[in-house]
Coordinates of C-alpha atoms in Angstrom, one line a residue:
M22 CA 32.2 -45.4 77.3
A23 CA 34.5 -45.3 74.3
S24 CA 35.5 -48.5 72.6
S25 CA 38.8 -49.6 71.1
V26 CA 40.3 -47.6 68.3
E27 CA 40.3 -49.1 64.8
T28 CA 42.8 -47.9 62.2
L29 CA 41.8 -48.1 58.5
E30 CA 43.3 -47.1 55.2
F31 CA 41.9 -44.6 52.7
Q32 CA 40.9 -45.9 49.3
A33 CA 43.9 -45.6 47.0
E34 CA 42.4 -42.8 44.9
T35 CA 41.5 -40.9 48.1
R36 CA 45.1 -41.0 49.2
Q37 CA 46.2 -39.5 45.9
L38 CA 43.6 -36.7 46.3
L39 CA 44.7 -36.0 49.8
R40 CA 48.3 -35.6 48.7
L41 CA 47.3 -33.2 45.9
V42 CA 45.1 -31.1 48.1
I43 CA 47.5 -30.9 51.0
H44 CA 50.7 -30.3 49.1
S45 CA 49.5 -28.2 46.1
I46 CA 49.7 -24.4 46.1
Y47 CA 46.0 -23.8 46.3
S48 CA 44.7 -20.6 44.9
N49 CA 42.2 -20.0 47.6
K50 CA 42.4 -22.1 50.8
D51 CA 39.4 -20.2 52.3
I52 CA 37.3 -22.6 50.3
F53 CA 37.5 -25.3 53.1
L54 CA 35.0 -23.4 55.3
R55 CA 32.5 -23.1 52.5
E56 CA 32.7 -26.8 51.9
L57 CA 32.3 -27.8 55.6
I58 CA 29.4 -25.4 56.0
S59 CA 27.8 -26.7 52.9
N60 CA 28.0 -30.3 54.2
S61 CA 26.4 -29.2 57.4
S62 CA 23.6 -27.4 55.5
D63 CA 22.9 -30.6 53.6
A64 CA 22.8 -32.6 56.8
L65 CA 20.2 -30.1 58.3
D66 CA 18.1 -30.3 55.1
K67 CA 18.1 -34.1 55.3
L68 CA 17.1 -34.2 58.9
R69 CA 14.2 -31.8 58.2
L70 CA 13.1 -33.9 55.3
E71 CA 13.2 -37.1 57.2
S72 CA 11.5 -35.7 60.2
L73 CA 8.6 -34.5 58.0
A74 CA 8.4 -38.1 56.6
G75 CA 8.4 -39.5 60.2
S76 CA 11.5 -41.7 59.6
T77 CA 13.6 -40.1 62.4
V78 CA 12.2 -40.9 65.8
G79 CA 12.8 -38.4 68.4
A80 CA 14.8 -35.9 66.3
D81 CA 14.7 -32.4 67.6
T82 CA 14.2 -29.9 64.7
S83 CA 13.2 -26.9 66.8
D84 CA 16.5 -25.2 66.5
L85 CA 18.4 -26.4 63.5
H86 CA 21.7 -24.5 63.0
I87 CA 25.4 -24.5 62.3
A88 CA 27.9 -23.5 65.0
L89 CA 31.5 -22.3 64.6
E90 CA 33.7 -22.7 67.6
V91 CA 37.2 -21.3 68.1
D92 CA 39.7 -22.5 70.7
R93 CA 42.8 -20.3 70.4
D94 CA 44.7 -22.3 73.1
A95 CA 44.3 -25.6 71.3
R96 CA 44.4 -23.9 67.8
T97 CA 41.2 -25.6 66.7
L98 CA 38.2 -24.5 64.6
T99 CA 35.1 -26.6 64.9
V100 CA 32.1 -26.7 62.5
R101 CA 29.2 -28.2 64.3
D102 CA 25.6 -29.0 63.2
N103 CA 22.6 -30.8 64.7
G104 CA 21.6 -32.3 61.4
I105 CA 21.0 -35.9 60.3
G106 CA 24.5 -37.2 61.4
M107 CA 26.1 -40.4 60.1
S108 CA 26.3 -44.0 61.1
R109 CA 29.7 -45.8 61.2
D110 CA 29.1 -47.4 57.9
E111 CA 28.0 -44.1 56.3
L112 CA 31.1 -42.5 57.7
V113 CA 33.4 -45.0 56.0
D114 CA 31.5 -44.9 52.8
L115 CA 31.3 -41.1 52.5
I116 CA 34.7 -40.1 53.8
G117 CA 36.9 -43.2 53.4
T118 CA 36.1 -43.6 49.7
I119 CA 35.4 -41.3 46.8
A120 CA 33.0 -43.4 44.9
K121 CA 30.3 -40.8 45.2
S122 CA 32.4 -37.6 45.0
G123 CA 33.6 -37.6 41.4
T124 CA 37.2 -37.3 42.5
A125 CA 38.3 -40.1 40.2
G126 CA 37.4 -38.0 37.3
L127 CA 39.3 -35.1 38.8
L128 CA 42.5 -37.2 39.2
E129 CA 42.2 -38.3 35.5
K130 CA 42.0 -34.7 34.4
I131 CA 45.0 -33.7 36.6
K132 CA 47.0 -36.6 35.1
E133 CA 46.2 -35.6 31.6
S134 CA 47.2 -32.0 32.2
Q135 CA 50.7 -31.1 31.1
D136 CA 50.6 -27.8 32.8
A137 CA 51.1 -27.6 36.6
A138 CA 49.2 -24.4 36.8
A139 CA 46.3 -25.9 34.9
A140 CA 46.4 -28.9 37.3
Q141 CA 46.2 -26.6 40.3
S142 CA 43.4 -24.7 38.7
L143 CA 41.4 -28.0 38.2
I144 CA 41.9 -28.8 41.9
G145 CA 40.6 -25.4 42.9
Q146 CA 37.5 -25.6 40.6
F147 CA 36.3 -29.0 41.8
G148 CA 34.2 -29.3 44.9
V149 CA 36.5 -31.5 46.9
G150 CA 34.3 -31.1 49.9
F151 CA 35.5 -32.6 53.1
Y152 CA 39.0 -33.3 51.9
S153 CA 39.7 -29.5 51.6
A154 CA 39.9 -29.4 55.4
F155 CA 43.4 -30.9 55.1
M156 CA 44.7 -27.9 53.2
V157 CA 44.5 -25.9 56.5
A158 CA 44.7 -28.6 59.2
D159 CA 47.4 -31.0 60.4
K160 CA 44.7 -33.2 61.8
V161 CA 40.9 -33.5 61.5
T162 CA 38.6 -35.0 64.1
L163 CA 35.0 -35.7 63.3
R164 CA 32.4 -36.8 65.8
T165 CA 28.9 -37.8 64.6
R166 CA 25.7 -39.6 65.6
R167 CA 22.9 -40.4 63.2
A168 CA 19.4 -39.3 64.2
G169 CA 17.3 -42.3 65.4
T170 CA 20.3 -44.2 66.7
D171 CA 22.2 -44.3 70.0
A172 CA 25.7 -45.1 68.7
G173 CA 28.2 -42.3 68.0
T174 CA 31.4 -42.5 66.1
R175 CA 34.7 -40.6 66.2
W176 CA 36.8 -40.3 63.0
E177 CA 40.3 -38.9 63.0
S178 CA 43.1 -38.6 60.5
D179 CA 46.2 -36.6 59.7
G180 CA 45.6 -37.0 55.9
E181 CA 48.6 -39.2 55.5
G182 CA 46.8 -42.4 54.2
T183 CA 45.0 -43.8 57.3
Y184 CA 42.2 -42.8 59.6
E185 CA 41.0 -44.0 63.0
L186 CA 37.5 -45.0 63.9
Q187 CA 36.1 -45.4 67.4
A188 CA 32.6 -45.9 68.8
V189 CA 31.8 -43.2 71.3
D190 CA 28.8 -43.0 73.6
G191 CA 26.9 -39.8 74.6
L192 CA 27.3 -37.8 71.4
P193 CA 24.5 -35.5 70.4
V194 CA 22.7 -36.0 67.1
G195 CA 24.6 -34.3 64.3
T196 CA 28.2 -33.9 63.3
S197 CA 31.1 -31.8 64.5
V198 CA 34.3 -31.4 62.5
T199 CA 37.3 -30.1 64.5
L200 CA 40.3 -28.8 62.5
H201 CA 43.7 -28.7 64.3
L202 CA 45.0 -25.8 62.3
K203 CA 48.4 -25.4 60.7
P204 CA 50.4 -22.3 61.7
V205 CA 49.6 -19.1 59.9
D206 CA 51.6 -18.8 56.7
G207 CA 50.8 -15.8 54.5
E208 CA 53.2 -17.0 51.7
D209 CA 51.3 -20.3 51.5
G210 CA 47.9 -18.6 51.7
L211 CA 47.2 -19.9 55.2
A212 CA 45.4 -17.1 57.0
D213 CA 44.6 -16.9 60.7
Y214 CA 41.4 -19.0 60.6
L215 CA 40.9 -18.4 64.4
A216 CA 40.4 -14.7 63.8
G217 CA 36.8 -13.7 64.1
W218 CA 37.0 -11.1 61.2
K219 CA 38.4 -13.8 58.9
I220 CA 35.7 -16.3 59.7
R221 CA 33.0 -13.6 59.2
Q222 CA 34.5 -12.6 55.9
I223 CA 34.5 -16.2 54.5
V224 CA 30.9 -16.8 55.7
K225 CA 29.7 -13.5 54.2
Q226 CA 31.3 -14.3 50.9
Y227 CA 30.4 -17.9 50.4
S228 CA 27.6 -18.8 52.8
D229 CA 25.6 -15.7 53.6
F230 CA 22.4 -17.1 52.1
I231 CA 22.5 -20.6 53.6
R232 CA 19.0 -21.1 54.9
W233 CA 20.2 -22.2 58.4
P234 CA 21.7 -19.8 60.9
I235 CA 25.5 -20.0 61.2
R236 CA 26.4 -19.0 64.8
M237 CA 29.6 -18.1 66.6
A238 CA 30.4 -16.6 70.0
A239 CA 30.4 -12.8 69.8
E240 CA 33.8 -11.2 69.5
G241 CA 35.4 -10.5 72.9
V242 CA 32.9 -12.6 74.8
Q243 CA 34.3 -15.5 76.8
G244 CA 31.2 -16.5 78.8
A245 CA 31.3 -19.8 80.6
Q246 CA 34.7 -20.6 79.1
G247 CA 36.5 -18.1 81.4
V248 CA 36.7 -14.6 82.6
E249 CA 37.8 -11.8 80.3
E250 CA 40.3 -9.3 81.6
G251 CA 38.3 -6.8 83.7
G252 CA 35.3 -9.2 83.9
T253 CA 33.6 -10.8 86.8
D254 CA 32.7 -14.2 88.0
E255 CA 29.1 -13.4 87.1
D256 CA 30.1 -12.8 83.5
A257 CA 31.9 -16.2 83.5
D258 CA 28.7 -18.0 84.6
A259 CA 26.5 -16.3 82.0
A260 CA 25.8 -18.0 78.7
P261 CA 28.2 -16.8 76.0
A262 CA 26.8 -14.2 73.7
V263 CA 26.2 -15.7 70.3
E264 CA 25.9 -13.9 67.0
T265 CA 24.5 -15.1 63.7
L266 CA 27.0 -14.6 60.9
N267 CA 24.8 -15.0 57.8
S268 CA 21.8 -13.0 56.7
M269 CA 19.9 -16.0 55.4
K270 CA 18.1 -13.4 53.1
A271 CA 18.2 -15.1 49.7
L272 CA 15.8 -12.7 48.0
W273 CA 15.7 -14.9 44.9
A274 CA 14.2 -17.7 47.0
R275 CA 11.3 -15.6 48.2
P276 CA 8.1 -14.8 46.2
R277 CA 8.3 -11.5 44.4
S278 CA 5.2 -10.3 46.2
E279 CA 7.1 -10.6 49.5
V280 CA 10.2 -8.5 48.4
T281 CA 10.1 -4.7 48.5
E282 CA 11.8 -2.5 45.9
A283 CA 14.1 -1.2 48.7
E284 CA 15.3 -4.7 49.4
Y285 CA 15.9 -5.3 45.6
T286 CA 17.8 -2.0 45.4
E287 CA 19.9 -2.8 48.5
F288 CA 20.8 -6.3 47.2
Y289 CA 21.7 -4.9 43.7
Q290 CA 23.9 -2.3 45.2
Q291 CA 25.6 -4.9 47.3
I292 CA 26.5 -7.2 44.4
S293 CA 27.2 -4.5 41.8
H294 CA 28.9 -1.9 43.9
D295 CA 26.7 0.7 42.2
W296 CA 25.2 3.6 44.1
L297 CA 22.2 3.9 41.8
A298 CA 19.0 1.8 41.9
P299 CA 18.6 -0.7 39.1
A300 CA 16.7 0.3 36.0
E301 CA 15.0 -3.1 35.7
T302 CA 14.6 -6.1 38.0
I303 CA 14.0 -9.7 36.7
H304 CA 12.9 -12.2 39.3
M305 CA 12.3 -15.7 37.9
R306 CA 12.0 -19.3 39.0
A307 CA 12.3 -22.4 36.8
E308 CA 10.8 -25.7 37.9
G309 CA 10.9 -29.1 36.3
T310 CA 13.8 -31.4 35.4
F311 CA 16.3 -28.7 36.3
E312 CA 15.3 -26.2 39.0
Y313 CA 16.8 -22.9 39.6
E314 CA 16.0 -19.3 40.7
A315 CA 17.5 -16.2 39.2
L316 CA 17.5 -12.5 40.3
L317 CA 18.9 -10.3 37.5
F318 CA 19.2 -6.5 37.3
V319 CA 19.7 -4.1 34.4
P320 CA 21.7 -1.1 35.7
A321 CA 20.5 2.4 35.1
Q322 CA 24.0 3.5 34.0
A323 CA 26.7 1.7 32.0
P324 CA 29.9 0.9 34.0
F325 CA 32.9 2.8 32.9
D326 CA 34.7 -0.4 31.7
L327 CA 31.8 -1.7 29.6
F328 CA 33.9 -1.8 26.5
S329 CA 37.2 -2.7 28.1
R330 CA 38.7 -6.1 27.3
E331 CA 39.6 -6.6 30.9
T332 CA 36.0 -6.0 32.2
K333 CA 34.6 -8.9 34.2
R334 CA 31.2 -10.2 33.1
G335 CA 28.7 -12.9 34.1
V336 CA 26.4 -13.3 37.1
Q337 CA 27.0 -14.9 40.4
L338 CA 26.4 -18.6 40.6
Y339 CA 25.1 -20.3 43.7
V340 CA 24.2 -24.0 44.2
K341 CA 21.6 -24.5 47.0
R342 CA 22.5 -21.0 48.3
V343 CA 26.2 -21.8 48.4
F344 CA 28.3 -19.3 46.5
I345 CA 30.3 -21.0 43.8
M346 CA 31.8 -18.2 41.6
D347 CA 31.5 -14.5 41.1
D348 CA 31.6 -14.0 37.3
C349 CA 30.0 -17.0 35.7
E350 CA 30.5 -16.2 32.0
A351 CA 28.8 -19.4 30.9
L352 CA 25.4 -18.0 32.1
M353 CA 25.4 -14.7 30.3
P354 CA 26.6 -13.9 26.7
N355 CA 29.2 -11.1 26.2
Y356 CA 26.8 -8.6 24.8
L357 CA 24.7 -8.8 28.0
R358 CA 27.8 -8.2 30.2
F359 CA 26.2 -5.3 31.8
V360 CA 23.5 -7.5 33.5
K361 CA 24.2 -8.2 37.2
G362 CA 22.6 -10.7 39.4
V363 CA 22.4 -14.2 40.9
V364 CA 21.5 -17.7 39.6
D365 CA 20.9 -20.3 42.2
A366 CA 20.7 -23.9 40.8
H367 CA 19.3 -26.7 42.9
D368 CA 20.7 -29.7 41.1
L369 CA 24.0 -28.6 39.7
S370 CA 26.7 -30.7 41.4
L371 CA 29.3 -28.8 43.4
N372 CA 32.1 -30.8 41.9
I373 CA 31.7 -29.4 38.4
S374 CA 34.6 -27.3 37.2
R375 CA 34.3 -24.0 35.4
E376 CA 35.5 -25.7 32.3
I377 CA 32.7 -28.2 32.4
L378 CA 30.2 -25.4 33.0
Q379 CA 31.0 -23.9 29.7
H380 CA 29.7 -27.1 27.9
D381 CA 27.2 -28.5 30.4
R382 CA 23.7 -28.9 28.7
Q383 CA 21.9 -27.8 31.8
I384 CA 24.0 -24.6 32.0
Q385 CA 23.3 -23.9 28.3
A386 CA 19.6 -24.4 28.8
V387 CA 19.7 -21.9 31.8
R388 CA 21.7 -19.5 29.7
R389 CA 19.1 -19.6 26.8
R390 CA 16.3 -18.9 29.2
L391 CA 18.1 -16.1 31.0
V392 CA 18.8 -14.4 27.7
K393 CA 15.2 -14.6 26.6
K394 CA 14.1 -13.2 29.9
V395 CA 16.4 -10.2 29.7
L396 CA 15.5 -9.4 26.1
G397 CA 11.8 -9.9 26.9
A398 CA 12.1 -7.5 29.9
L399 CA 13.8 -4.9 27.7
K400 CA 11.1 -5.3 25.0
T401 CA 8.5 -4.7 27.7
V402 CA 10.2 -1.5 28.8
Q403 CA 10.4 -0.4 25.1
A404 CA 6.6 -1.0 24.7
K405 CA 5.5 0.6 27.9
D406 CA 7.9 3.5 28.6
T407 CA 9.7 4.8 25.5
E408 CA 11.5 7.6 27.5
R409 CA 13.0 5.1 30.0
Y410 CA 13.9 2.8 27.2
A411 CA 15.6 5.6 25.3
K412 CA 17.9 6.1 28.4
L413 CA 18.6 2.4 28.6
W414 CA 19.4 2.2 24.9
D415 CA 21.7 5.2 25.2
Q416 CA 23.7 3.3 27.9
F417 CA 23.7 -0.2 26.5
G418 CA 22.6 0.0 22.8
R419 CA 26.1 -0.5 21.4
A420 CA 26.6 -3.6 23.5
L421 CA 23.2 -5.0 22.4
K422 CA 24.2 -4.6 18.8
E423 CA 27.1 -7.0 19.4
G424 CA 24.5 -9.7 19.9
L425 CA 23.4 -9.4 16.3
V426 CA 26.8 -10.8 15.4
E427 CA 27.4 -13.1 18.4
D428 CA 23.9 -14.6 18.9
P429 CA 22.1 -15.5 15.7
D430 CA 19.5 -17.5 17.6
N431 CA 18.2 -14.2 19.1
S432 CA 18.8 -11.9 16.2
Q433 CA 15.2 -11.2 15.5
A434 CA 14.5 -10.3 19.2
L435 CA 17.5 -8.0 19.1
L436 CA 16.4 -6.4 15.8
E437 CA 13.1 -5.5 17.5
L438 CA 15.1 -3.7 20.3
L439 CA 17.2 -1.6 17.9
S440 CA 16.7 2.1 18.3
L441 CA 18.5 3.7 15.3
P442 CA 18.9 7.3 14.0
S443 CA 17.4 7.9 10.6
T444 CA 16.6 10.7 8.2
H445 CA 13.0 10.7 9.2
D446 CA 13.6 12.6 12.4
T447 CA 17.0 14.2 13.3
E448 CA 16.2 14.2 17.0
R449 CA 14.3 11.0 17.7
P450 CA 15.6 7.5 16.7
T451 CA 13.4 4.9 15.1
T452 CA 12.7 1.2 15.6
L453 CA 12.8 -1.1 12.6
R454 CA 9.1 -1.8 13.1
E455 CA 8.4 1.9 12.8
Y456 CA 10.6 2.2 9.8
V457 CA 8.7 -0.6 8.0
E458 CA 5.4 1.0 8.8
R459 CA 6.6 4.2 7.1
M460 CA 8.0 2.5 4.0
K461 CA 6.9 3.8 0.6
E462 CA 4.5 1.7 -1.5
G463 CA 6.5 -0.7 -3.6
Q464 CA 9.7 -0.3 -1.4
D465 CA 11.0 -3.8 -0.5
A466 CA 14.3 -2.9 1.2
I467 CA 15.4 -1.2 4.4
Y468 CA 17.9 1.4 3.3
Y469 CA 20.9 2.3 5.4
L470 CA 24.3 4.1 5.1
T471 CA 27.2 3.6 7.4
G472 CA 29.9 6.1 8.3
E473 CA 32.2 7.4 11.0
T474 CA 29.8 10.2 12.2
R475 CA 26.2 11.2 11.6
A476 CA 27.3 14.3 9.8
T477 CA 29.5 12.3 7.4
V478 CA 26.5 10.0 6.6
E479 CA 24.0 12.8 6.2
N480 CA 26.3 14.8 3.9
S481 CA 27.3 11.8 1.8
P482 CA 26.6 12.1 -2.0
H483 CA 24.9 8.7 -1.7
M484 CA 22.0 10.3 0.2
E485 CA 21.1 12.8 -2.5
A486 CA 18.6 10.9 -4.6
F487 CA 17.0 9.2 -1.5
T488 CA 16.6 12.7 0.2
A489 CA 15.1 14.2 -3.0
K490 CA 12.6 11.4 -3.4
G491 CA 11.7 11.2 0.3
Y492 CA 13.1 7.8 1.1
E493 CA 14.0 7.2 4.7
V494 CA 17.6 6.0 5.3
L495 CA 19.0 4.6 8.6
V496 CA 22.1 6.6 9.7
L497 CA 24.5 4.0 11.2
S498 CA 27.7 5.5 12.7
D499 CA 28.6 2.9 15.4
P500 CA 31.6 0.7 14.4
I501 CA 29.6 -2.4 15.2
D502 CA 27.0 -1.2 12.6
E503 CA 29.5 -2.0 9.9
I504 CA 29.5 -5.7 10.9
W505 CA 25.9 -6.5 11.8
A506 CA 24.3 -4.7 8.9
D507 CA 26.2 -6.9 6.5
R508 CA 25.4 -10.1 8.3
I509 CA 21.7 -9.8 9.1
P510 CA 19.8 -10.6 5.9
A511 CA 16.4 -9.1 6.6
F512 CA 13.8 -7.9 9.1
D513 CA 10.1 -8.8 8.8
G514 CA 10.7 -10.0 5.3
H515 CA 12.5 -6.8 4.2
R516 CA 16.2 -7.1 3.2
F517 CA 18.8 -4.6 4.4
Q518 CA 20.3 -2.6 1.6
S519 CA 23.3 -0.3 1.8
I520 CA 22.7 2.7 -0.4
A521 CA 26.5 2.8 -1.0
K522 CA 26.5 -0.6 -2.7
G523 CA 25.2 -1.8 -6.0
Q524 CA 22.9 0.2 -8.3
V525 CA 19.8 1.8 -7.2
D526 CA 16.6 2.6 -9.0
L527 CA 14.1 4.8 -7.2
D528 CA 11.6 5.4 -10.0
E529 CA 8.2 4.8 -8.6
T530 CA 5.5 4.5 -11.4
A531 CA 5.5 2.6 -14.6
G532 CA 5.3 5.8 -16.6
E533 CA 8.3 7.2 -14.8
D534 CA 10.1 3.9 -15.4
Q535 CA 9.6 4.2 -19.2
D536 CA 10.8 7.8 -19.1
A537 CA 13.8 7.0 -17.0
E538 CA 14.7 4.1 -19.3
A539 CA 14.6 6.3 -22.3
E540 CA 16.7 9.0 -20.6
R541 CA 19.2 6.4 -19.4
T542 CA 19.6 5.1 -22.9
R543 CA 20.2 8.6 -24.3
R544 CA 22.8 9.4 -21.7
E545 CA 24.7 6.2 -22.1
Q546 CA 25.0 7.0 -25.8
D547 CA 26.3 10.5 -25.0
F548 CA 28.9 9.1 -22.6
A549 CA 29.8 6.0 -24.6
E550 CA 33.3 7.2 -25.2
L551 CA 34.1 9.0 -21.9
L552 CA 33.2 6.1 -19.6
P553 CA 35.7 3.5 -21.1
W554 CA 38.4 6.1 -21.2
L555 CA 37.9 7.1 -17.5
T556 CA 37.9 3.4 -16.5
S557 CA 41.2 3.0 -18.2
A558 CA 42.7 6.3 -16.8
L559 CA 41.7 5.3 -13.3
A560 CA 42.3 1.6 -13.6
E561 CA 44.5 1.5 -10.5
Q562 CA 41.9 3.1 -8.3
V563 CA 38.5 1.9 -9.6
K564 CA 36.9 -1.3 -11.0
Q565 CA 34.8 0.7 -13.5
V566 CA 33.2 4.1 -14.2
R567 CA 29.5 4.3 -14.9
L568 CA 26.6 6.8 -14.8
S569 CA 24.7 7.2 -11.5
S570 CA 21.0 7.5 -10.7
R571 CA 21.7 8.3 -7.0
L572 CA 23.3 11.7 -7.5
T573 CA 21.4 15.0 -7.8
T574 CA 24.0 17.7 -6.8
S575 CA 27.4 16.1 -6.5
A576 CA 29.6 15.4 -9.5
A577 CA 30.6 11.8 -8.5
C578 CA 30.5 9.2 -5.8
I579 CA 32.2 5.9 -5.1
V580 CA 30.1 2.7 -4.6
G581 CA 30.9 -0.9 -3.8
E582 CA 29.4 -4.1 -5.0
A583 CA 27.0 -5.9 -2.8
D584 CA 29.6 -8.2 -1.3
D585 CA 32.4 -5.7 -1.0
I586 CA 33.8 -4.7 2.4
S587 CA 32.9 -1.1 3.3
P588 CA 35.7 1.5 3.5
T589 CA 35.0 2.2 7.2
L590 CA 35.3 -1.5 8.0
E591 CA 38.4 -1.8 5.9
K592 CA 39.9 1.1 7.9
M593 CA 38.9 -0.5 11.2
F594 CA 40.7 -3.8 10.3
R595 CA 43.8 -1.9 9.2
A596 CA 43.8 0.1 12.5
T597 CA 44.0 -3.3 14.4
G598 CA 47.0 -4.3 12.4
Q599 CA 45.2 -6.6 9.9
E600 CA 46.4 -6.1 6.3
M601 CA 43.5 -6.0 3.9
P602 CA 43.7 -6.6 0.2
P603 CA 42.9 -3.4 -1.8
V604 CA 39.3 -3.2 -2.8
R605 CA 38.6 -1.4 -6.1
R606 CA 35.2 0.0 -6.3
T607 CA 33.0 1.7 -8.9
L608 CA 33.1 5.5 -9.6
E609 CA 29.6 6.8 -10.5
L610 CA 29.2 10.1 -12.4
N611 CA 26.3 12.5 -12.3
P612 CA 25.5 13.0 -16.0
G613 CA 23.7 16.3 -15.3
H614 CA 26.5 17.9 -13.4
P615 CA 28.3 20.8 -15.2
L616 CA 31.8 19.4 -14.4
I617 CA 30.9 16.0 -15.9
T618 CA 29.3 17.4 -19.0
A619 CA 32.3 19.7 -19.5
L620 CA 34.6 16.8 -19.1
R621 CA 32.7 14.8 -21.7
T622 CA 32.8 17.8 -24.2
S623 CA 36.5 18.3 -23.7
H624 CA 37.3 14.6 -24.1
A625 CA 35.2 14.5 -27.4
A626 CA 37.1 17.5 -28.7
D627 CA 40.7 16.4 -27.7
P628 CA 40.9 12.8 -26.3
G629 CA 44.7 13.0 -25.9
N630 CA 44.8 16.1 -23.7
P631 CA 46.9 15.1 -20.6
A632 CA 45.0 17.7 -18.5
L633 CA 41.9 15.5 -18.8
T634 CA 43.7 12.6 -16.9
E635 CA 44.5 15.1 -14.1
I636 CA 40.8 16.2 -14.0
A637 CA 39.8 12.5 -13.7
E638 CA 42.1 12.2 -10.7
L639 CA 40.5 15.2 -9.1
V640 CA 37.0 13.9 -9.7
Y641 CA 37.9 10.6 -8.1
G642 CA 39.7 12.3 -5.2
G643 CA 36.8 14.6 -4.5
A644 CA 34.4 11.6 -4.4
L645 CA 36.7 9.8 -2.0
L646 CA 36.8 12.8 0.3
A647 CA 33.1 13.3 0.2
E648 CA 32.5 9.8 1.7
G649 CA 35.1 10.4 4.4
G650 CA 37.8 8.4 2.8
D651 CA 41.6 8.9 2.8
L652 CA 43.4 10.1 -0.3
P653 CA 46.2 7.8 -1.5
D654 CA 48.5 10.8 -2.3
P655 CA 47.2 14.0 -0.6
A656 CA 50.2 16.0 -1.8
R657 CA 49.6 15.2 -5.5
F658 CA 45.8 15.9 -5.1
T659 CA 46.6 19.3 -3.6
R660 CA 49.1 20.1 -6.3
L661 CA 46.7 19.2 -9.1
L662 CA 43.9 21.1 -7.5
T663 CA 46.0 24.2 -7.1
T664 CA 47.2 24.0 -10.7
H665 CA 43.7 23.7 -12.2
L666 CA 42.3 26.4 -10.0
T667 CA 45.0 28.8 -11.1
R668 CA 44.3 28.1 -14.7
G669 CA 40.7 28.9 -14.2
L670 CA 41.3 32.3 -12.7

């Protein structure tokens, strides 16, 4: 028999939360069912645990499950479980107050927020649990009985500040939450939560991997509740057909030895919407102070929007198999945005917002481990299957290079993964490890040259001496190469050196050094008058003019200082609307080139000849064009070139 009804008030902060939840424009009201199912799952877990410990006498654990029941006539949706249940005191403590739910902190954040939209976002990101039911229901009735006790309790509230408690006899062990649903309102985000398709959709999205079966009467089957149109009395007496809505197949929670490649592929295709099989599967489990499981995939093909600003990145985050968010950026850095998968944390509280996730130490620890696992898996593929790795690098290499700029902690691991074109082999790229193994005796630097295309780099005048002497040069033509090559100091103790910056000396033996020094001294004496004059004549374009040791066939080239920004990077910044201060670089002359020797002879004979200044402009313009640069005044360059060609005919 039922006892008298007792009316109690919510704790003050709980009343504030209820008003916020009920009356705010919530971005996704579907969340209520996830929260109620999650609570039921926890109750089932607790009953199973206590039954194993022998502390729940007579508890039936043979068929633990969650049931969803729809009553269209009464407009109610009931979430029922046969879990641990609650006593009267537990009911008051857990639902009448918020001491354990973290809601007080939520209220503080909402009060501090000056932006209404931001406040609503905070509400949506916290796990408000049971209170979310009032977003979709005018009244909520909860009936519960704790395992090991005979007393049951009915709790009921309309969310307006008070709730009723009543002792009820004859309740089964477990908890049922009945929602008296509000009318459907599409503008307010209130869907028809009595529709079977809608319930299935929510369960599939948020609770598909809950370990306990979630059951509901099959669509169109009325069973013992009545006779369908065209049915028979025999149909009415039969037990209603029941279907299980969730798959319960959390692959990441199973040992890898028990999962087939076909299952991995099916799961990957489901979460990534990719029709190909994954190129690499990473299945891991972490135990200790913070437990989690992860199932990550490296796609075989880059998505079309890999380099789009609007592309979504991150992996799916679950907590105890309950879906929390789809693209958790906090778990995966931007340069690994192509990685798909799931992370299921055991101890991460559901009431943590996305904002807190960004700075949570546990999340940062998980992120570091995931990154190392992904990079380690790629390194394994590189070592065991060079052909397969070449395909992966072709798809994701440009994104991985971004990590050299974004993730200094893993820069050395990323350097090991680099697969770069070089002058050693025009068809096959090289790793830095292979480059170092081929370095000449006495060579201490890894030489590279950047440019817009491979053809531009290979035909650059800067390459001439390196090609002539057999030095290997990395050919870097990706835009990101301009940035990381300047920021990474060294690999395996060997510094990176742009052959377009600073002075180079490729003489190999001591004898050659002495001969080269003597030759340099003689040439500097021969050009002692021309170089200062050219520096003055081209003062607006260059910092200085000097003799070059890097040219063999070209007349001149332009080089920067070690700390100068490269022309290609300067052009990239300007293309994005960033004004860059002009950088004057050094013009180097090939003292053995006929044009340069003729210019020296003409200047010695008639230093005041105005045609020499025009020749100097042509030499500078030609060097600028040879490196793929843009002429400051193309019309003047063309006019001067035409004039001097005409004179020579």
